[in-house]
Amino acid sequence: MKNILITGGAGFIGSRLCEKLSFKGYNVTIFDNLSEQVHGQGESLLFNRIKDKCTLIKGDVRDKKKWKEAIKAQEIIVHLAAETGTAQSMYQQQKYHDVNIKGTSNMLEVLSENKHKVGKIILASSRAVYGEGKYRCLKHGEMYPKHRKESDMRKGIFDFKCNICSGELFYIGSDEKSKIQPISFYGNTKWEQEKIVMLIRDSLNIDTVIFRYQNIYGPGQSLLNPYTGILSIFSTRILNGNNLDIYEDGLQSRDFVYIEDAVDATILGIEKEQANGEIFNVGSGRITNVKDVAESLKKIYFRDKIKIEISGKYRKGDIRKSIADLTKIKNMLGYSAKWHDFQVGISQFGKWVCKTGVPSDKYDDSLQELNDNGLIR
C-alpha cells in the first residue's frame, strides 16, 4: 500500500484520481487551496465526495512550508495543481508564473532540502505547449505555423495557409517530438514546468512522467469557473436561458478526452516502470469543433430556442485546432481511449449537470474582464 500525494487533488482530475487510487488501496493525501474560482464558497461537491477517502492538507503550492508538510511519508507525487485559464493567463502573468512555475520549483527545492521517500513525480502538462501544432502542405511537407495573423482574422480568415505557396495546410496532430512553441502565457508556464522537472530529476534521483493532456471533460467538471472548460461554460449559459456567442467561425476544434480516460492514463504512469522518464500525450485521438459541441448540448438539454450566434470575434492566445497523436502512449503503456465517442461522453456529462444543478451564469462578467484587458477582438 503506497502513500501518494495529489496536488490540486480536490479538483476535477484530482478528485476522480483520488477515488480510483483509494479504491486500489493507496493512501491518498491531497494538497489543495480549495480555490473559490473552482470550488465556490465552502466545501464543494468534489471535495465532499472524496474527503472520507483521503487526508487533506489545505494550502498553497506557493508556500514552501506547506510543501514540507505535504511530502512527509509520501512515495509518489502527482502534481496537478495549476492555474489553467488560457485567456486569463494573458493578463495575470504574475499569478500564473507564481502558481505554475514557482509552485513546481518549491516542490523540487523542498525535496532537495529534506529527507523524503518520494520515488516518482507525475507532472500534469498540457497540449498548450505545442501552440498551433503540426500541419502539412501537400507541396512543402510538414510545417509548424507559429500564430495566425490578426490581419487575416479580422477578415474572417481563421485557417492557416502555407507561407511558401499560400496553399491549404492540413492539420495532422502533434506527437511528443513535435515542435514546442506555446502561444499563450499558460502554455509557456506548462513548458517551463516540464523543463524544470526534467532538469532536476537526475540530481534528485526521482523518476518523472509528464502527461500532456488534451481538453478533459466529464462529470465533476467545475461549473463555477467562467474562464475555462467550454462544456461547462456552454452548459451554464444554455441552462440559464442565455444564447451562445461562438467565436471565429465555430470550426475551431479540439480533442476532448473523457475524465475516466485521462485518469486511467495517469494511473498507468504511476504504476508502469516503462513510463519513467517519458512524456506522453493523453487524448481521445478524435477532433470535434466548437459549433458541434454547442449543438450537442442544446439537444441534450432540450433547449431548442437557444440561439447559437457565430460572431467572428476571436480571442488572443486561442489556437485553431488540437488533436493528440497517441502512438507513443498506446505502444509503451497500452493506453487507448475507452470513451472515444464524444457523443456518448457529452451525454454522460449532460446527465450529471442536470442532476447537480446549475449555478448562476458569470460568463458575461468574465467576458467584460477579457474585453477590459484587450483580449477579445
mmCIF file of C-alpha atoms in Angstrom:
data_model
loop_
_atom_site.group_PDB
_atom_site.id
_atom_site.type_symbol
_atom_site.label_atom_id
_atom_site.label_comp_id
_atom_site.label_asym_id
_atom_site.label_seq_id
_atom_site.Cartn_x
_atom_site.Cartn_y
_atom_site.Cartn_z
ATOM 1 C CA MET A 1 0.000 0.000 0.000
ATOM 2 C CA LYS A 2 1.755 3.183 -1.198
ATOM 3 C CA ASN A 3 1.433 6.730 0.049
ATOM 4 C CA ILE A 4 0.610 9.164 -2.736
ATOM 5 C CA LEU A 5 0.235 12.945 -2.722
ATOM 6 C CA ILE A 6 -2.022 14.656 -5.262
ATOM 7 C CA THR A 7 -1.610 18.415 -5.547
ATOM 8 C CA GLY A 8 -4.826 20.029 -6.719
ATOM 9 C CA GLY A 9 -6.384 16.796 -5.509
ATOM 10 C CA ALA A 10 -9.779 18.316 -4.752
ATOM 11 C CA GLY A 11 -10.172 19.478 -8.357
ATOM 12 C CA PHE A 12 -11.758 17.869 -11.383
ATOM 13 C CA ILE A 13 -8.982 15.436 -12.305
ATOM 14 C CA GLY A 14 -7.548 15.075 -8.829
ATOM 15 C CA SER A 15 -10.800 14.114 -7.115
ATOM 16 C CA ARG A 16 -11.547 11.321 -9.588
ATOM 17 C CA LEU A 17 -7.940 10.146 -9.399
ATOM 18 C CA CYS A 18 -8.238 10.141 -5.607
ATOM 19 C CA GLU A 19 -11.340 7.941 -5.784
ATOM 20 C CA LYS A 20 -9.737 5.397 -8.083
ATOM 21 C CA LEU A 21 -6.443 5.239 -6.200
ATOM 22 C CA SER A 22 -8.231 4.903 -2.866
ATOM 23 C CA PHE A 23 -10.240 2.008 -4.279
ATOM 24 C CA LYS A 24 -6.971 0.390 -5.432
ATOM 25 C CA GLY A 25 -5.577 0.583 -1.894
ATOM 26 C CA TYR A 26 -3.347 3.665 -1.990
ATOM 27 C CA ASN A 27 -3.105 6.000 0.992
ATOM 28 C CA VAL A 28 -4.049 9.304 -0.631
ATOM 29 C CA THR A 29 -3.197 12.776 0.619
ATOM 30 C CA ILE A 30 -4.417 15.821 -1.279
ATOM 31 C CA PHE A 31 -2.750 19.224 -1.181
ATOM 32 C CA ASP A 32 -5.196 21.878 -2.360
ATOM 33 C CA ASN A 33 -6.069 25.510 -1.634
ATOM 34 C CA LEU A 34 -9.773 24.918 -2.491
ATOM 35 C CA SER A 35 -9.789 27.956 -4.779
ATOM 36 C CA GLU A 36 -13.098 29.810 -4.751
ATOM 37 C CA GLN A 37 -12.971 30.260 -8.546
ATOM 38 C CA VAL A 38 -13.152 26.464 -8.910
ATOM 39 C CA HIS A 39 -14.911 25.284 -5.739
ATOM 40 C CA GLY A 40 -17.067 28.237 -4.771
ATOM 41 C CA GLN A 41 -17.556 29.150 -1.138
ATOM 42 C CA GLY A 42 -17.419 26.430 1.481
ATOM 43 C CA GLU A 43 -16.853 22.760 0.712
ATOM 44 C CA SER A 44 -17.503 21.879 -2.911
ATOM 45 C CA LEU A 45 -19.316 18.815 -4.223
ATOM 46 C CA LEU A 46 -15.996 17.463 -5.460
ATOM 47 C CA PHE A 47 -14.310 17.764 -2.097
ATOM 48 C CA ASN A 48 -17.293 16.361 -0.211
ATOM 49 C CA ARG A 49 -17.162 13.335 -2.494
ATOM 50 C CA ILE A 50 -13.580 12.465 -1.528
ATOM 51 C CA LYS A 51 -12.991 13.870 1.958
ATOM 52 C CA ASP A 52 -13.502 10.458 3.583
ATOM 53 C CA LYS A 53 -11.138 8.821 1.101
ATOM 54 C CA CYS A 54 -8.071 10.977 1.706
ATOM 55 C CA THR A 55 -6.153 13.223 4.051
ATOM 56 C CA LEU A 56 -6.436 16.934 3.234
ATOM 57 C CA ILE A 57 -3.609 19.406 3.572
ATOM 58 C CA LYS A 58 -5.167 22.761 2.826
ATOM 59 C CA GLY A 59 -2.528 25.074 1.479
ATOM 60 C CA ASP A 60 -0.975 26.800 -1.494
ATOM 61 C CA VAL A 61 1.842 25.425 -3.661
ATOM 62 C CA ARG A 62 3.466 28.851 -3.389
ATOM 63 C CA ASP A 63 4.071 28.122 0.317
ATOM 64 C CA LYS A 64 7.258 26.080 0.877
ATOM 65 C CA LYS A 65 6.325 25.357 4.493
ATOM 66 C CA LYS A 66 3.141 23.656 3.318
ATOM 67 C CA TRP A 67 5.127 21.671 0.764
ATOM 68 C CA LYS A 68 7.396 20.439 3.557
ATOM 69 C CA GLU A 69 4.355 19.246 5.470
ATOM 70 C CA ALA A 70 2.809 17.686 2.370
ATOM 71 C CA ILE A 71 5.743 15.487 1.294
ATOM 72 C CA LYS A 72 6.149 13.717 4.650
ATOM 73 C CA ALA A 73 5.978 9.922 4.188
ATOM 74 C CA GLN A 74 4.915 10.291 0.530
ATOM 75 C CA GLU A 75 6.288 7.896 -2.092
ATOM 76 C CA ILE A 76 4.671 9.348 -5.220
ATOM 77 C CA ILE A 77 3.603 12.898 -6.113
ATOM 78 C CA VAL A 78 1.018 13.651 -8.797
ATOM 79 C CA HIS A 79 1.415 17.365 -9.438
ATOM 80 C CA LEU A 80 -1.878 18.645 -10.864
ATOM 81 C CA ALA A 81 -2.165 21.988 -9.048
ATOM 82 C CA ALA A 82 -2.086 24.865 -11.539
ATOM 83 C CA GLU A 83 -3.842 27.926 -12.842
ATOM 84 C CA THR A 84 -5.409 26.803 -16.117
ATOM 85 C CA GLY A 85 -7.346 29.538 -17.954
ATOM 86 C CA THR A 86 -5.598 30.297 -21.247
ATOM 87 C CA ALA A 87 -7.114 33.749 -21.759
ATOM 88 C CA GLN A 88 -6.846 34.735 -18.109
ATOM 89 C CA SER A 89 -3.144 33.862 -18.194
ATOM 90 C CA MET A 90 -2.555 36.640 -20.745
ATOM 91 C CA TYR A 91 -3.198 39.382 -18.184
ATOM 92 C CA GLN A 92 -2.492 37.594 -14.889
ATOM 93 C CA GLN A 93 1.055 36.602 -15.747
ATOM 94 C CA GLN A 94 2.450 37.033 -12.248
ATOM 95 C CA LYS A 95 -0.181 34.767 -10.710
ATOM 96 C CA TYR A 96 0.299 32.077 -13.353
ATOM 97 C CA HIS A 97 4.072 32.305 -13.013
ATOM 98 C CA ASP A 98 3.946 32.049 -9.227
ATOM 99 C CA VAL A 99 1.473 29.154 -9.063
ATOM 100 C CA ASN A 100 2.631 27.088 -12.027
ATOM 101 C CA ILE A 101 6.377 27.726 -12.209
ATOM 102 C CA LYS A 102 7.294 28.814 -8.698
ATOM 103 C CA GLY A 103 4.953 26.218 -7.192
ATOM 104 C CA THR A 104 6.779 23.481 -9.097
ATOM 105 C CA SER A 105 10.161 24.908 -8.143
ATOM 106 C CA ASN A 106 9.063 24.934 -4.497
ATOM 107 C CA MET A 107 8.239 21.233 -4.701
ATOM 108 C CA LEU A 108 11.668 20.390 -6.092
ATOM 109 C CA GLU A 109 13.500 22.641 -3.633
ATOM 110 C CA VAL A 110 11.739 21.072 -0.663
ATOM 111 C CA LEU A 111 12.575 17.605 -1.991
ATOM 112 C CA SER A 112 16.240 18.565 -2.408
ATOM 113 C CA GLU A 113 16.474 20.163 1.054
ATOM 114 C CA ASN A 114 14.696 17.497 3.121
ATOM 115 C CA LYS A 115 14.778 13.765 3.674
ATOM 116 C CA HIS A 116 11.895 12.062 1.895
ATOM 117 C CA LYS A 117 10.685 8.813 0.362
ATOM 118 C CA VAL A 118 9.441 10.208 -2.961
ATOM 119 C CA GLY A 119 10.484 7.987 -5.848
ATOM 120 C CA LYS A 120 8.262 9.263 -8.644
ATOM 121 C CA ILE A 121 6.698 12.531 -9.781
ATOM 122 C CA ILE A 122 3.833 12.686 -12.294
ATOM 123 C CA LEU A 123 3.535 16.149 -13.837
ATOM 124 C CA ALA A 124 0.333 17.340 -15.489
ATOM 125 C CA SER A 125 1.284 19.337 -18.562
ATOM 126 C CA SER A 126 -0.894 20.427 -21.472
ATOM 127 C CA ARG A 127 -1.386 20.272 -25.204
ATOM 128 C CA ALA A 128 -0.916 24.071 -24.995
ATOM 129 C CA VAL A 129 2.873 23.570 -25.164
ATOM 130 C CA TYR A 130 2.521 22.717 -28.872
ATOM 131 C CA GLY A 131 0.846 26.009 -29.729
ATOM 132 C CA GLU A 132 -0.804 25.661 -33.117
ATOM 133 C CA GLY A 133 0.764 22.234 -33.645
ATOM 134 C CA LYS A 134 1.812 20.335 -36.742
ATOM 135 C CA TYR A 135 0.419 20.901 -40.244
ATOM 136 C CA ARG A 136 1.244 19.613 -43.711
ATOM 137 C CA CYS A 137 1.354 21.331 -47.075
ATOM 138 C CA LEU A 138 0.873 18.931 -49.978
ATOM 139 C CA LYS A 139 3.783 20.598 -51.788
ATOM 140 C CA HIS A 140 6.146 21.554 -48.988
ATOM 141 C CA GLY A 141 5.622 18.944 -46.286
ATOM 142 C CA GLU A 142 5.381 19.400 -42.517
ATOM 143 C CA MET A 143 5.117 22.875 -41.062
ATOM 144 C CA TYR A 144 4.674 24.450 -37.637
ATOM 145 C CA PRO A 145 2.848 27.755 -38.086
ATOM 146 C CA LYS A 146 3.536 29.932 -35.070
ATOM 147 C CA HIS A 147 0.401 32.021 -34.884
ATOM 148 C CA ARG A 148 -2.390 33.385 -37.036
ATOM 149 C CA LYS A 149 -2.180 36.900 -38.434
ATOM 150 C CA GLU A 150 -4.564 39.423 -36.917
ATOM 151 C CA SER A 151 -4.990 40.992 -40.348
ATOM 152 C CA ASP A 152 -6.384 37.662 -41.624
ATOM 153 C CA MET A 153 -8.571 37.048 -38.585
ATOM 154 C CA ARG A 154 -10.146 40.490 -38.879
ATOM 155 C CA LYS A 155 -11.185 39.445 -42.398
ATOM 156 C CA GLY A 156 -12.677 36.174 -41.127
ATOM 157 C CA ILE A 157 -9.774 34.040 -42.355
ATOM 158 C CA PHE A 158 -9.086 31.669 -39.473
ATOM 159 C CA ASP A 159 -7.307 28.732 -41.123
ATOM 160 C CA PHE A 160 -3.618 28.631 -41.984
ATOM 161 C CA LYS A 161 -2.141 28.844 -45.467
ATOM 162 C CA CYS A 162 1.309 27.676 -46.485
ATOM 163 C CA ASN A 163 3.734 30.580 -46.096
ATOM 164 C CA ILE A 164 5.562 29.439 -49.240
ATOM 165 C CA CYS A 165 2.848 28.683 -51.789
ATOM 166 C CA SER A 166 -0.273 30.010 -49.980
ATOM 167 C CA GLY A 167 -1.850 26.590 -50.457
ATOM 168 C CA GLU A 168 -4.083 24.845 -47.926
ATOM 169 C CA LEU A 169 -2.468 23.444 -44.792
ATOM 170 C CA PHE A 170 -3.846 20.214 -43.335
ATOM 171 C CA TYR A 171 -3.733 19.726 -39.584
ATOM 172 C CA ILE A 172 -2.165 16.363 -38.718
ATOM 173 C CA GLY A 173 -1.883 16.450 -34.927
ATOM 174 C CA SER A 174 1.151 16.611 -32.680
ATOM 175 C CA ASP A 175 3.291 13.771 -31.396
ATOM 176 C CA GLU A 176 5.639 14.124 -28.447
ATOM 177 C CA LYS A 177 8.556 15.066 -30.709
ATOM 178 C CA SER A 178 6.652 17.919 -32.324
ATOM 179 C CA LYS A 179 7.988 21.442 -32.064
ATOM 180 C CA ILE A 180 7.270 23.233 -28.800
ATOM 181 C CA GLN A 181 6.002 26.779 -29.340
ATOM 182 C CA PRO A 182 3.252 27.848 -26.907
ATOM 183 C CA ILE A 183 1.313 30.970 -27.890
ATOM 184 C CA SER A 184 -0.316 31.645 -24.506
ATOM 185 C CA PHE A 185 1.307 32.520 -21.206
ATOM 186 C CA TYR A 186 -0.400 29.470 -19.704
ATOM 187 C CA GLY A 187 1.190 27.221 -22.337
ATOM 188 C CA ASN A 188 4.565 28.757 -21.612
ATOM 189 C CA THR A 189 4.229 28.040 -17.872
ATOM 190 C CA LYS A 190 3.476 24.380 -18.605
ATOM 191 C CA TRP A 191 6.567 24.130 -20.808
ATOM 192 C CA GLU A 192 8.649 25.737 -18.053
ATOM 193 C CA GLN A 193 7.264 23.184 -15.592
ATOM 194 C CA GLU A 194 8.326 20.364 -17.895
ATOM 195 C CA LYS A 195 11.851 21.720 -18.268
ATOM 196 C CA ILE A 196 12.283 22.225 -14.531
ATOM 197 C CA VAL A 197 11.145 18.703 -13.680
ATOM 198 C CA MET A 198 13.228 17.050 -16.402
ATOM 199 C CA LEU A 199 16.302 19.095 -15.439
ATOM 200 C CA ILE A 200 16.178 18.218 -11.755
ATOM 201 C CA ARG A 201 15.142 14.549 -11.913
ATOM 202 C CA ASP A 202 18.654 13.116 -12.110
ATOM 203 C CA SER A 203 20.064 15.198 -9.263
ATOM 204 C CA LEU A 204 17.138 14.183 -7.054
ATOM 205 C CA ASN A 205 17.203 10.564 -8.264
ATOM 206 C CA ILE A 206 13.434 10.655 -8.763
ATOM 207 C CA ASP A 207 11.607 9.090 -11.702
ATOM 208 C CA THR A 208 9.430 11.523 -13.630
ATOM 209 C CA VAL A 209 6.498 11.118 -16.008
ATOM 210 C CA ILE A 210 4.924 14.003 -17.905
ATOM 211 C CA PHE A 211 1.443 13.902 -19.405
ATOM 212 C CA ARG A 212 0.316 16.462 -21.978
ATOM 213 C CA TYR A 213 -3.449 16.336 -21.565
ATOM 214 C CA GLN A 214 -5.887 17.457 -24.221
ATOM 215 C CA ASN A 215 -9.237 19.055 -23.252
ATOM 216 C CA ILE A 216 -10.529 16.948 -20.362
ATOM 217 C CA TYR A 217 -14.292 16.895 -19.793
ATOM 218 C CA GLY A 218 -16.939 14.909 -17.983
ATOM 219 C CA PRO A 219 -18.888 14.652 -14.713
ATOM 220 C CA GLY A 220 -17.212 16.627 -11.947
ATOM 221 C CA GLN A 221 -16.006 19.452 -14.190
ATOM 222 C CA SER A 222 -16.311 22.792 -12.423
ATOM 223 C CA LEU A 223 -19.466 24.670 -13.398
ATOM 224 C CA LEU A 224 -18.378 27.711 -11.386
ATOM 225 C CA ASN A 225 -15.305 28.748 -13.364
ATOM 226 C CA PRO A 226 -16.317 31.003 -16.292
ATOM 227 C CA TYR A 227 -12.749 31.204 -17.654
ATOM 228 C CA THR A 228 -12.092 27.621 -18.678
ATOM 229 C CA GLY A 229 -13.967 24.490 -19.764
ATOM 230 C CA ILE A 230 -16.069 25.097 -22.844
ATOM 231 C CA LEU A 231 -18.644 22.395 -21.989
ATOM 232 C CA SER A 232 -19.213 23.920 -18.556
ATOM 233 C CA ILE A 233 -19.428 27.454 -19.926
ATOM 234 C CA PHE A 234 -21.898 26.473 -22.654
ATOM 235 C CA SER A 235 -23.982 24.382 -20.228
ATOM 236 C CA THR A 236 -24.253 27.212 -17.736
ATOM 237 C CA ARG A 237 -25.268 29.627 -20.498
ATOM 238 C CA ILE A 238 -27.860 27.304 -22.005
ATOM 239 C CA LEU A 239 -29.483 26.269 -18.730
ATOM 240 C CA ASN A 240 -29.720 29.891 -17.618
ATOM 241 C CA GLY A 241 -31.594 30.648 -20.854
ATOM 242 C CA ASN A 242 -28.763 32.634 -22.451
ATOM 243 C CA ASN A 243 -27.752 32.439 -26.092
ATOM 244 C CA LEU A 244 -24.305 31.240 -27.130
ATOM 245 C CA ASP A 245 -21.814 33.583 -28.783
ATOM 246 C CA ILE A 246 -19.297 31.419 -30.602
ATOM 247 C CA TYR A 247 -16.050 32.973 -31.722
ATOM 248 C CA GLU A 248 -14.351 32.738 -35.105
ATOM 249 C CA ASP A 249 -16.444 30.595 -37.481
ATOM 250 C CA GLY A 250 -17.290 27.873 -34.956
ATOM 251 C CA LEU A 251 -14.971 25.405 -36.671
ATOM 252 C CA GLN A 252 -12.076 25.737 -34.247
ATOM 253 C CA SER A 253 -11.590 22.189 -32.997
ATOM 254 C CA ARG A 254 -10.306 20.256 -30.013
ATOM 255 C CA ASP A 255 -9.520 16.731 -28.880
ATOM 256 C CA PHE A 256 -11.936 16.173 -25.977
ATOM 257 C CA VAL A 257 -10.778 13.395 -23.653
ATOM 258 C CA TYR A 258 -13.216 11.981 -21.112
ATOM 259 C CA ILE A 259 -12.235 12.210 -17.449
ATOM 260 C CA GLU A 260 -12.116 8.421 -16.975
ATOM 261 C CA ASP A 261 -9.621 8.043 -19.811
ATOM 262 C CA ALA A 262 -7.432 10.870 -18.505
ATOM 263 C CA VAL A 263 -7.377 9.346 -15.004
ATOM 264 C CA ASP A 264 -6.689 5.844 -16.323
ATOM 265 C CA ALA A 265 -3.728 7.166 -18.327
ATOM 266 C CA THR A 266 -2.403 8.854 -15.192
ATOM 267 C CA ILE A 267 -2.622 5.614 -13.228
ATOM 268 C CA LEU A 268 -0.666 3.844 -15.970
ATOM 269 C CA GLY A 269 2.047 6.449 -15.455
ATOM 270 C CA ILE A 270 2.014 5.858 -11.717
ATOM 271 C CA GLU A 271 2.201 2.071 -11.920
ATOM 272 C CA LYS A 272 4.224 1.248 -15.038
ATOM 273 C CA GLU A 273 8.017 1.448 -14.940
ATOM 274 C CA GLN A 274 8.032 1.859 -18.734
ATOM 275 C CA ALA A 275 6.611 5.351 -18.194
ATOM 276 C CA ASN A 276 9.600 6.567 -16.188
ATOM 277 C CA GLY A 277 11.478 9.449 -17.793
ATOM 278 C CA GLU A 278 8.934 9.779 -20.602
ATOM 279 C CA ILE A 279 6.488 12.369 -21.933
ATOM 280 C CA PHE A 280 3.094 11.251 -23.226
ATOM 281 C CA ASN A 281 0.131 12.814 -24.987
ATOM 282 C CA VAL A 282 -3.253 11.972 -23.462
ATOM 283 C CA GLY A 283 -6.368 12.427 -25.567
ATOM 284 C CA SER A 284 -9.106 10.647 -27.445
ATOM 285 C CA GLY A 285 -7.389 10.880 -30.821
ATOM 286 C CA ARG A 286 -10.532 12.440 -32.317
ATOM 287 C CA ILE A 287 -11.388 16.037 -33.086
ATOM 288 C CA THR A 288 -14.658 17.939 -32.555
ATOM 289 C CA ASN A 289 -15.432 21.528 -33.478
ATOM 290 C CA VAL A 290 -16.920 24.092 -31.118
ATOM 291 C CA LYS A 291 -20.134 24.553 -33.080
ATOM 292 C CA ASP A 292 -20.882 20.818 -32.854
ATOM 293 C CA VAL A 293 -20.300 20.949 -29.094
ATOM 294 C CA ALA A 294 -22.872 23.732 -28.800
ATOM 295 C CA GLU A 295 -25.428 21.927 -30.975
ATOM 296 C CA SER A 296 -24.983 18.710 -28.990
ATOM 297 C CA LEU A 297 -25.560 20.464 -25.662
ATOM 298 C CA LYS A 298 -28.706 22.172 -26.965
ATOM 299 C CA LYS A 299 -30.137 18.756 -27.836
ATOM 300 C CA ILE A 300 -29.107 17.152 -24.552
ATOM 301 C CA TYR A 301 -30.774 19.919 -22.526
ATOM 302 C CA PHE A 302 -33.828 20.182 -24.850
ATOM 303 C CA ARG A 303 -33.305 23.907 -25.314
ATOM 304 C CA ASP A 304 -34.189 24.406 -28.981
ATOM 305 C CA LYS A 305 -34.902 28.116 -28.506
ATOM 306 C CA ILE A 306 -31.320 28.910 -27.530
ATOM 307 C CA LYS A 307 -29.604 30.692 -30.405
ATOM 308 C CA ILE A 308 -26.089 29.859 -31.490
ATOM 309 C CA GLU A 309 -24.571 33.029 -32.864
ATOM 310 C CA ILE A 310 -21.329 32.826 -34.850
ATOM 311 C CA SER A 311 -19.821 36.221 -34.112
ATOM 312 C CA GLY A 312 -16.499 36.134 -35.949
ATOM 313 C CA LYS A 313 -14.813 37.598 -32.878
ATOM 314 C CA TYR A 314 -11.581 35.996 -31.738
ATOM 315 C CA ARG A 315 -9.546 35.762 -28.575
ATOM 316 C CA LYS A 316 -5.825 36.218 -28.155
ATOM 317 C CA GLY A 317 -3.989 33.083 -27.094
ATOM 318 C CA ASP A 318 -6.512 30.676 -28.660
ATOM 319 C CA ILE A 319 -5.327 28.034 -31.099
ATOM 320 C CA ARG A 320 -7.210 26.849 -34.168
ATOM 321 C CA LYS A 321 -7.021 23.058 -33.809
ATOM 322 C CA SER A 322 -5.647 20.427 -31.483
ATOM 323 C CA ILE A 323 -5.557 16.644 -31.586
ATOM 324 C CA ALA A 324 -3.221 14.182 -29.896
ATOM 325 C CA ASP A 325 -1.090 11.631 -31.683
ATOM 326 C CA LEU A 326 -1.454 8.709 -29.258
ATOM 327 C CA THR A 327 1.001 6.279 -30.871
ATOM 328 C CA LYS A 328 3.595 6.505 -28.100
ATOM 329 C CA ILE A 329 1.287 6.060 -25.100
ATOM 330 C CA LYS A 330 -0.508 3.204 -26.845
ATOM 331 C CA ASN A 331 2.713 1.349 -27.684
ATOM 332 C CA MET A 332 4.532 1.936 -24.388
ATOM 333 C CA LEU A 333 1.725 1.903 -21.799
ATOM 334 C CA GLY A 334 -1.111 0.119 -23.597
ATOM 335 C CA TYR A 335 -3.401 3.159 -23.344
ATOM 336 C CA SER A 336 -6.418 3.562 -25.581
ATOM 337 C CA ALA A 337 -9.379 5.851 -25.058
ATOM 338 C CA LYS A 338 -12.420 3.848 -23.988
ATOM 339 C CA TRP A 339 -14.643 6.939 -24.273
ATOM 340 C CA HIS A 340 -13.590 7.810 -27.806
ATOM 341 C CA ASP A 341 -17.170 8.534 -28.918
ATOM 342 C CA PHE A 342 -17.650 12.175 -27.924
ATOM 343 C CA GLN A 343 -21.447 11.979 -28.174
ATOM 344 C CA VAL A 344 -21.540 9.242 -25.534
ATOM 345 C CA GLY A 345 -19.244 11.206 -23.236
ATOM 346 C CA ILE A 346 -21.059 14.517 -23.607
ATOM 347 C CA SER A 347 -24.371 12.779 -22.922
ATOM 348 C CA GLN A 348 -22.996 11.492 -19.598
ATOM 349 C CA PHE A 349 -21.713 14.954 -18.804
ATOM 350 C CA GLY A 350 -25.129 16.479 -19.561
ATOM 351 C CA LYS A 351 -26.938 13.989 -17.319
ATOM 352 C CA TRP A 352 -24.567 14.832 -14.464
ATOM 353 C CA VAL A 353 -25.095 18.574 -14.946
ATOM 354 C CA CYS A 354 -28.880 18.168 -14.772
ATOM 355 C CA LYS A 355 -28.604 16.188 -11.529
ATOM 356 C CA THR A 356 -26.101 18.573 -9.983
ATOM 357 C CA GLY A 357 -27.921 21.830 -10.596
ATOM 358 C CA VAL A 358 -26.525 24.784 -12.478
ATOM 359 C CA PRO A 359 -25.072 27.876 -10.794
ATOM 360 C CA SER A 360 -25.740 31.410 -11.956
ATOM 361 C CA ASP A 361 -24.096 32.414 -15.225
ATOM 362 C CA LYS A 362 -20.983 34.535 -14.593
ATOM 363 C CA TYR A 363 -19.718 34.370 -18.158
ATOM 364 C CA ASP A 364 -20.627 37.978 -19.003
ATOM 365 C CA ASP A 365 -18.517 39.197 -16.085
ATOM 366 C CA SER A 366 -15.533 37.155 -17.257
ATOM 367 C CA LEU A 367 -16.089 38.421 -20.803
ATOM 368 C CA GLN A 368 -16.003 42.016 -19.608
ATOM 369 C CA GLU A 369 -12.736 41.285 -17.846
ATOM 370 C CA LEU A 370 -11.249 39.860 -21.045
ATOM 371 C CA ASN A 371 -12.510 42.868 -23.016
ATOM 372 C CA ASP A 372 -11.041 45.276 -20.479
ATOM 373 C CA ASN A 373 -7.677 43.595 -20.963
ATOM 374 C CA GLY A 374 -7.826 43.757 -24.762
ATOM 375 C CA LEU A 375 -8.097 40.029 -25.415
ATOM 376 C CA ILE A 376 -11.339 39.983 -27.414
ATOM 377 C CA ARG A 377 -11.156 41.276 -30.970
#
